[in-house]
Amino acid sequence: MLKGKTMIVYLPLKPEMAKLNNLPVKLPILAEDLPLAIDRDKIDLEVILRGLKAQYLNEPDDYYGSYLQFYCYEAFKKALGDNELERALGFLEDAAKISRDYRYHFYLGLYYKQTGNYQLCEIELKRSVEMNPDFYVGLYEIGRLLQSNGDYEEAANYFLQSIEKSGGNFSLPFLGIVDVFISSGEYGQAMEIMNRIPRSFPLYPEILLRKGVSLNELQRFGEAEKVFDECIAIENRWQCFYNRSFSRSRQGKLWDSLEDLRRAYKISGEIDVLYEEAIAEKNLGLLDEALEHCEEYYFHTGDDKALFLLVKILDMLGRYEEALKYLEKGDYSELKNTILFHRDLEKGKAISGLVFDNPISQAAYLSTLASISKGTISREAGGLVKRGRLDIEALINHLLKFDISGMRQRVTSFQRGTIPKSARIVSLKEVGIYVSVLKTLLDFPSPSDLLSYSMAFLISGLGTTTAAFRILLHILRWRRSGMAFNLEFFLDEYLEEIRDLDFQLGLRIARLLEEGPIDIDTIGESGIEDLEGFVLSLLSALEKGTIDQLDTNDENLKEYLKLLI
């Protein structure tokens, strides 16, 4: 049909297709667009809009006007989703030329939300539900806006109204209620609601994700891991891998945690995941991988927390000049002094006049200066340090000298280039081997740090082992600094690090402050049977001043204890 200068063709649609897509059974199409509409399973939005606009301009009526308005809103949503704000507003104004109904104010509210004008957003959304009190989607969006503003009680009220108006058939406000409790830190309340939601709920993976996050916040990491397992079995979501990584790391499952982060990044490409991946790799002594990922994150974000991690990794790698280059700009005097100290110490000397805000670092620095002046500093590293870096191959060869079956099998796997699938608990004899190597590297702070991570991964793979090795290193450095031991001060410095590696060990150590350290007689009666027991007994004896009475059957551990007296 010729309408003015515009040729419009009416394309007949099957009633079921027309109903499904909210189209008229005789769809007006511009003649030039006809090839784009014939024999197509789906007609492009632009083709539909051009035809409906031409029809409405030639013969304005409510029938075609209602379809045109609907598709103006559809085009608005698409443009808004693509962040084409000016184009989106144009579609909205086209809809307004037909009528300014409740939908117009609703979508205008969403436009203001995307542009950051939350005050006008709230006004328009509320105007929308005033015009249509049963508009449950509008009530839900108001709830979301209020939640983002921290008005949790009012947000919950709107979510409940949305559920009521939809007859419980709209799923999103159920998630909104859960999110309100999570956002306000009421994880127990959130769990009560989620535990009542059946598996048939349309957004059940979303519920599982939130349940896992809540369990993590409640420090129920084992339960959280199982919930994320269930979620991943339904849907391969990167957020589940990311949050399960946290559950696993807090249980000391360091390699499994890293694998989850790698999966999360592969699926999402989210740059923030790379930072967490770099930390996880550093905790396993995988410094080359950690450096690569930390650098990539830092170059994208310029985040100071990544700078500190980056410099720490370079320090452990013995790449001091590169570390110093990163610190040329900005006020990083403490960190810069640490790198300068370590760089010169590798050469058997130390710069005088460095000042550290951290009292432990300052005491260690002054003690080292005194050792250098007396000529008592050791330059022997048992062949384990090469160009300022711990030689992992030499460490592996050293560990294979010991006939400890479980340890030998695990270390042999690494020697062959294979990472063992399972972790293992270390014996006190193996802890003794660690401290014997640590003694050799005491005057090499950067390789000593790497040793605590790498050897724990090589012989164990458990976060408990890494945490314990870090504690033994920190204690020895504390003692060599000449400072009197204080458990509260020690935990202020290192408890967060310990909890990140094994949360339960961190809790048990923290209880030494709350309940008091273990008496030396109790230690003697019960004995020291494992690594955790040794660490708790050691910290207790140091705090009580009974370290000279602490004993063990392992000769290497005996020598370690002598260094603390």
XYZ file of C-alpha atoms in Angstrom, residues 9-525:
517
model
C 3.617 -3.711 2.910
C 1.502 -5.606 5.444
C 3.219 -8.849 6.330
C 0.760 -11.495 7.583
C 1.964 -13.253 10.736
C 0.801 -16.475 12.283
C -1.358 -15.624 15.301
C 0.868 -17.587 17.697
C 4.000 -15.779 16.433
C 2.270 -12.413 16.648
C 1.141 -13.109 20.201
C 4.550 -14.407 21.285
C 6.344 -11.279 20.028
C 3.558 -8.762 20.810
C 3.094 -7.866 17.125
C -0.019 -7.144 15.048
C -1.137 -10.053 12.854
C -0.698 -7.702 9.886
C 2.710 -6.191 10.476
C 3.459 -2.974 8.556
C 6.875 -3.205 6.884
C 8.583 -0.675 4.633
C 8.791 -2.060 1.122
C 12.571 -1.707 1.065
C 12.742 -3.714 4.321
C 10.664 -6.603 2.996
C 13.705 -8.800 2.121
C 14.791 -8.413 5.759
C 11.474 -9.770 7.036
C 10.448 -12.600 4.695
C 11.311 -16.158 5.752
C 12.978 -15.011 8.955
C 12.484 -16.715 12.305
C 12.949 -13.338 13.944
C 12.483 -9.883 12.468
C 15.037 -7.252 13.476
C 13.898 -4.639 15.966
C 14.893 -1.792 13.611
C 12.761 -3.239 10.786
C 9.725 -3.497 13.075
C 10.211 0.039 14.369
C 10.559 1.610 10.918
C 7.382 -0.046 9.711
C 5.321 0.831 12.792
C 6.557 4.442 12.746
C 5.625 4.853 9.092
C 2.188 3.349 9.718
C 1.538 5.579 12.752
C 2.721 8.741 10.986
C 0.378 8.097 8.086
C -2.624 6.921 10.105
C -2.297 7.563 13.855
C -4.520 5.182 15.791
C -4.479 3.468 19.162
C -4.105 -0.012 17.663
C -0.788 0.493 15.894
C 0.216 3.182 18.386
C 0.237 0.668 21.240
C 2.560 -1.643 19.288
C 4.817 1.245 18.301
C 5.069 2.406 21.911
C 5.928 -1.095 23.104
C 8.749 -1.400 20.565
C 10.047 2.073 21.370
C 10.480 0.826 24.927
C 12.165 -2.355 23.646
C 14.586 -0.254 21.593
C 15.173 1.954 24.644
C 16.112 -1.060 26.781
C 18.537 -2.318 24.150
C 20.218 1.083 23.740
C 20.419 1.550 27.511
C 21.986 -1.897 27.868
C 24.587 -0.875 25.271
C 25.142 2.390 27.210
C 24.014 4.444 24.189
C 22.356 7.006 26.431
C 21.473 9.677 23.862
C 19.948 7.099 21.534
C 18.046 5.517 24.423
C 16.558 8.872 25.402
C 15.472 9.400 21.781
C 13.465 6.161 21.806
C 11.908 7.177 25.113
C 10.793 10.519 23.719
C 9.326 8.743 20.666
C 7.212 6.685 23.070
C 6.170 9.842 24.938
C 4.715 11.306 21.708
C 2.099 8.570 21.844
C 1.415 8.813 25.604
C 3.244 9.259 28.881
C 1.967 6.221 30.711
C 3.447 4.492 33.784
C 5.957 2.692 31.584
C 7.385 5.992 30.346
C 8.113 7.149 33.894
C 9.518 3.732 34.795
C 11.991 3.702 31.904
C 12.862 7.353 32.460
C 13.724 6.352 36.024
C 16.026 3.621 34.700
C 17.639 6.192 32.385
C 18.335 8.511 35.325
C 19.719 5.593 37.309
C 22.195 4.782 34.536
C 23.280 8.428 34.327
C 23.829 8.542 38.100
C 20.952 10.892 38.913
C 19.470 8.778 41.706
C 17.193 11.492 43.069
C 15.334 11.895 39.760
C 15.420 8.123 39.344
C 13.516 7.642 42.599
C 10.989 10.350 41.666
C 10.223 8.765 38.282
C 10.035 5.210 39.606
C 7.635 6.237 42.360
C 5.532 8.195 39.839
C 5.337 5.001 37.788
C 3.922 2.894 40.639
C 1.569 5.716 41.643
C 0.079 5.522 38.145
C -0.056 1.715 38.329
C -0.042 0.443 41.943
C 0.055 -3.182 40.715
C 3.282 -2.632 38.744
C 5.441 -5.083 40.692
C 8.534 -4.598 38.499
C 8.518 -0.898 39.402
C 8.204 -1.734 43.091
C 11.187 -4.073 42.748
C 13.334 -1.410 41.060
C 12.531 1.088 43.823
C 13.645 -1.545 46.327
C 16.931 -2.000 44.464
C 17.534 1.749 44.401
C 16.850 2.106 48.124
C 19.087 -0.869 48.871
C 21.966 0.709 46.931
C 21.471 3.851 49.034
C 21.708 1.825 52.256
C 18.014 2.227 53.145
C 17.585 -1.488 53.834
C 14.353 -1.424 55.826
C 12.483 0.607 53.214
C 14.004 -1.496 50.425
C 12.708 -4.676 52.076
C 9.250 -3.090 52.268
C 9.189 -2.479 48.509
C 10.477 -5.980 47.767
C 7.671 -7.427 49.884
C 5.111 -5.282 48.033
C 6.526 -6.531 44.725
C 6.165 -10.149 45.862
C 2.589 -9.495 47.013
C 1.523 -7.711 43.811
C 3.004 -10.472 41.627
C 1.341 -13.189 43.657
C 4.770 -14.622 44.382
C 5.401 -15.296 40.680
C 8.161 -12.685 40.237
C 11.472 -14.166 41.412
C 13.746 -11.123 41.633
C 12.282 -9.526 44.797
C 12.950 -12.770 46.683
C 16.618 -12.263 45.822
C 16.216 -8.624 46.789
C 15.058 -9.556 50.296
C 18.039 -11.892 50.678
C 20.406 -9.197 49.399
C 19.025 -6.685 51.901
C 19.897 -8.985 54.799
C 23.331 -9.752 53.329
C 24.066 -6.057 52.693
C 23.136 -5.193 56.271
C 25.328 -8.006 57.647
C 22.389 -10.118 58.854
C 23.677 -13.362 57.361
C 21.760 -15.580 59.754
C 18.452 -13.998 58.682
C 19.447 -14.360 55.037
C 20.231 -18.043 55.618
C 16.819 -18.634 57.224
C 15.088 -17.318 54.105
C 17.331 -19.153 51.643
C 16.957 -22.470 53.461
C 13.191 -22.272 52.820
C 13.557 -21.727 49.071
C 13.064 -24.981 47.083
C 15.307 -26.213 44.269
C 12.423 -25.556 41.858
C 12.874 -21.796 42.376
C 13.645 -20.304 38.910
C 16.759 -18.490 40.148
C 18.048 -21.253 42.407
C 21.721 -20.869 41.298
C 21.504 -17.236 42.461
C 20.253 -18.451 45.832
C 23.118 -20.951 46.084
C 25.661 -18.246 45.258
C 24.286 -16.011 48.007
C 24.073 -18.910 50.441
C 27.734 -19.740 49.851
C 28.766 -16.108 50.321
C 26.761 -15.922 53.560
C 28.357 -19.116 54.878
C 31.790 -17.664 54.088
C 30.896 -14.563 56.082
C 29.707 -16.794 58.925
C 33.122 -18.535 58.759
C 31.512 -21.870 57.899
C 33.936 -22.466 55.064
C 33.461 -26.216 54.633
C 29.691 -25.799 54.256
C 30.224 -22.879 51.886
C 32.469 -24.992 49.665
C 29.773 -27.676 49.366
C 27.152 -25.077 48.436
C 29.405 -23.672 45.712
C 29.992 -27.252 44.487
C 26.223 -27.612 44.097
C 25.939 -24.265 42.324
C 28.757 -25.101 39.881
C 27.112 -28.464 39.103
C 24.043 -26.521 37.918
C 25.734 -23.548 36.263
C 29.398 -22.829 35.477
C 29.427 -19.333 36.992
C 32.713 -17.554 37.576
C 31.404 -15.984 40.804
C 30.974 -19.469 42.284
C 34.560 -20.418 41.451
C 35.782 -17.085 42.805
C 33.947 -17.398 46.114
C 34.715 -21.106 46.455
C 38.370 -20.143 46.146
C 37.959 -18.089 49.322
C 36.244 -21.005 51.112
C 39.078 -23.318 50.148
C 41.926 -20.945 50.990
C 40.537 -20.423 54.495
C 40.577 -24.204 54.929
C 44.211 -24.323 53.826
C 43.422 -25.862 50.418
C 45.823 -23.520 48.678
C 46.266 -25.287 45.330
C 42.540 -25.979 44.927
C 41.891 -22.331 45.747
C 44.305 -21.192 43.047
C 42.719 -23.505 40.474
C 39.328 -21.950 41.220
C 40.716 -18.454 40.686
C 42.213 -19.517 37.370
C 38.849 -20.920 36.261
C 37.082 -17.748 37.401
C 39.437 -15.574 35.372
C 39.224 -17.807 32.295
C 35.425 -17.553 32.325
C 35.088 -13.875 33.221
C 38.264 -12.021 32.292
C 37.586 -9.885 35.392
C 40.808 -8.012 36.139
C 40.236 -8.060 39.922
C 40.525 -11.854 39.884
C 44.131 -11.527 38.674
C 45.159 -9.780 41.886
C 43.753 -12.594 44.012
C 45.410 -15.096 41.683
C 48.774 -13.376 42.193
C 48.380 -13.608 45.988
C 47.475 -17.303 45.765
C 50.485 -17.997 43.549
C 52.781 -16.079 45.888
C 51.516 -18.160 48.822
C 52.591 -21.300 46.952
C 55.979 -19.886 46.000
C 55.004 -19.667 42.311
C 56.621 -16.275 41.980
C 57.090 -16.059 38.214
C 53.354 -16.609 37.654
C 52.498 -14.289 40.551
C 54.699 -11.547 39.097
C 53.100 -11.807 35.658
C 49.560 -11.561 37.009
C 50.327 -8.856 39.546
C 52.028 -6.710 36.891
C 49.060 -7.090 34.553
C 46.645 -6.098 37.312
C 48.804 -3.131 38.365
C 49.208 -1.830 34.811
C 45.422 -1.914 34.366
C 44.489 -0.367 37.715
C 47.466 1.461 39.242
C 46.226 0.099 42.567
C 48.640 0.664 45.477
C 47.863 -2.714 47.042
C 49.183 -4.358 43.864
C 52.300 -2.190 43.987
C 53.125 -3.484 47.473
C 52.577 -7.094 46.378
C 54.575 -6.543 43.199
C 57.546 -5.159 45.117
C 57.368 -8.015 47.644
C 57.450 -10.577 44.827
C 60.412 -8.862 43.140
C 62.160 -8.748 46.524
C 61.784 -12.512 46.975
C 63.050 -12.999 43.427
C 66.164 -10.985 44.255
C 65.293 -8.417 41.563
C 65.939 -5.441 43.804
C 66.637 -2.793 41.158
C 63.318 -3.512 39.419
C 61.549 -3.252 42.764
C 63.185 0.119 43.456
C 62.083 1.472 40.069
C 58.460 0.882 41.032
C 59.050 2.942 44.178
C 60.620 5.978 42.506
C 57.365 7.931 42.595
C 55.252 8.259 45.710
C 55.996 8.107 49.408
C 57.022 4.501 50.009
C 59.993 5.118 52.301
C 59.396 2.071 54.541
C 59.127 -0.302 51.603
C 62.005 1.343 49.753
C 64.259 1.062 52.815
C 63.388 -2.630 53.107
C 64.464 -3.265 49.514
C 67.674 -1.247 49.960
C 68.413 -3.199 53.153
C 67.867 -6.565 51.464
C 69.816 -5.601 48.339
C 72.924 -4.613 50.240
C 72.608 -7.465 52.722
C 72.922 -9.909 49.829
C 76.379 -8.387 49.264
C 77.249 -8.725 52.954
C 76.848 -5.050 53.793
C 74.126 -2.637 54.829
C 73.419 1.056 54.277
C 73.631 3.006 57.504
C 71.028 5.568 58.483
C 67.898 3.748 57.301
C 64.822 4.348 59.457
C 61.826 1.996 59.743
C 58.482 2.887 61.321
C 57.860 -0.770 62.154
C 59.717 -1.463 65.433
C 60.497 -5.075 64.473
C 62.024 -3.984 61.167
C 63.997 -1.235 62.902
C 65.310 -3.605 65.575
C 66.234 -6.244 62.970
C 68.031 -3.621 60.897
C 70.077 -2.329 63.847
C 70.894 -5.883 64.932
C 72.115 -6.698 61.415
C 74.282 -3.573 61.329
C 75.891 -4.715 64.580
C 76.499 -8.220 63.176
C 78.121 -6.801 60.052
C 80.410 -4.555 62.081
C 81.440 -7.569 64.205
C 81.924 -9.727 61.115
C 79.478 -12.342 62.397
C 77.030 -12.231 59.498
C 76.947 -15.436 57.458
C 77.448 -15.499 53.700
C 76.983 -19.261 53.453
C 73.673 -20.437 52.046
C 74.372 -24.113 51.516
C 74.268 -23.667 47.740
C 70.575 -22.776 47.952
C 70.814 -19.167 46.783
C 71.698 -18.229 43.222
C 71.884 -14.564 42.117
C 69.915 -13.439 45.156
C 67.096 -15.940 44.670
C 66.323 -19.232 46.364
C 67.309 -22.024 43.969
C 64.239 -24.280 43.921
C 66.026 -27.044 42.016
C 68.781 -27.111 44.648
C 66.124 -27.162 47.391
C 64.388 -30.133 45.752
C 67.688 -32.012 45.517
C 68.357 -31.261 49.183
C 64.933 -32.548 50.254
C 65.378 -35.763 48.287
C 68.353 -36.642 50.491
C 65.925 -37.494 53.302
C 64.290 -40.906 53.356
C 60.766 -39.848 54.328
C 58.410 -41.725 52.020
C 55.451 -39.343 51.745
C 57.706 -36.329 51.420
C 59.985 -38.047 48.915
C 57.056 -39.027 46.680
C 55.619 -35.523 46.676
C 58.942 -33.786 46.023
C 59.764 -36.309 43.282
C 56.514 -35.337 41.530
C 57.655 -31.720 41.471
C 61.066 -32.778 40.182
C 59.294 -34.490 37.274
C 57.222 -31.384 36.555
C 53.964 -32.703 38.030
C 51.962 -31.030 40.778
C 50.546 -33.690 43.159
C 46.757 -33.906 43.257
C 46.539 -34.292 47.029
C 48.144 -32.495 49.974
C 49.692 -34.146 53.027
C 50.299 -33.464 56.722
C 53.973 -33.048 57.576
C 55.753 -34.727 60.476
C 57.817 -32.926 63.107
C 60.909 -34.410 61.489
C 60.039 -32.543 58.278
C 59.496 -29.352 60.274
C 62.966 -29.929 61.664
C 64.345 -30.140 58.124
C 62.661 -26.818 57.341
C 64.193 -24.991 60.319
C 67.603 -26.479 59.530
C 67.419 -24.950 56.038
C 66.017 -21.738 57.502
C 69.029 -21.429 59.812
C 71.285 -21.567 56.759
C 69.387 -18.689 55.134
C 68.920 -16.446 58.175
C 71.109 -13.684 56.764
C 69.275 -13.875 53.437
C 65.824 -12.367 54.210
C 64.413 -12.505 50.670
C 65.286 -16.193 50.033
C 64.084 -16.993 53.583
C 60.655 -15.596 52.746
C 60.456 -17.626 49.558
C 61.633 -20.739 51.421
C 58.671 -20.564 53.816
C 56.231 -20.596 50.883
C 58.043 -22.911 48.469
C 59.124 -25.630 50.889
C 55.653 -25.808 52.432
C 54.190 -26.368 48.961
C 56.882 -28.853 47.957
C 56.478 -31.140 50.972
C 52.866 -30.534 52.018
C 50.512 -28.296 50.016
C 48.439 -27.481 53.110
C 47.886 -23.916 54.250
C 48.501 -25.091 57.814
C 52.076 -25.950 56.870
C 52.656 -22.634 55.102
C 51.174 -20.689 58.025
C 53.338 -22.598 60.519
C 56.495 -22.099 58.452
C 55.740 -18.373 58.243
C 55.271 -18.257 62.029
C 58.580 -20.041 62.656
C 60.324 -17.547 60.364
C 58.675 -14.524 62.022
C 59.563 -15.791 65.514
C 63.201 -16.308 64.602
C 63.444 -12.841 63.078
C 61.781 -11.372 66.150
C 64.276 -13.054 68.434
C 67.250 -11.948 66.326
C 65.990 -8.362 66.434
C 66.598 -8.364 70.193
C 63.037 -7.329 71.034
C 61.246 -9.009 73.924
C 58.502 -11.326 72.696
C 54.916 -10.191 73.194
C 52.130 -12.440 71.922
C 49.581 -9.652 71.516
C 52.002 -7.558 69.481
C 53.013 -10.627 67.460
C 49.399 -11.403 66.571
C 48.708 -7.767 65.708
C 51.450 -8.114 63.120
C 50.816 -11.589 61.734
C 47.393 -13.008 62.666
C 45.686 -11.828 59.483
C 48.368 -13.516 57.377
C 47.949 -16.753 59.376
C 44.152 -16.734 59.004
C 44.432 -16.213 55.253
C 46.466 -19.416 55.033
C 44.517 -21.516 57.548
C 41.631 -19.924 59.408
C 41.288 -22.639 62.058
C 44.957 -22.421 63.018
C 44.543 -18.663 63.302
C 41.567 -19.150 65.631
C 43.472 -21.566 67.870
C 46.401 -19.174 68.125
C 44.072 -16.248 68.882
C 42.573 -18.283 71.748
C 45.988 -18.231 73.423
C 45.331 -14.550 74.061
C 41.739 -15.039 75.188
C 42.231 -18.143 77.332
C 45.891 -17.719 78.196
C 48.968 -19.544 76.856
C 49.535 -23.223 77.600
C 51.498 -23.896 80.777
C 54.891 -25.582 80.287
C 53.913 -28.426 82.660
C 50.806 -29.116 80.575
C 52.944 -29.181 77.446
C 55.324 -31.618 79.126
C 52.507 -33.914 80.231
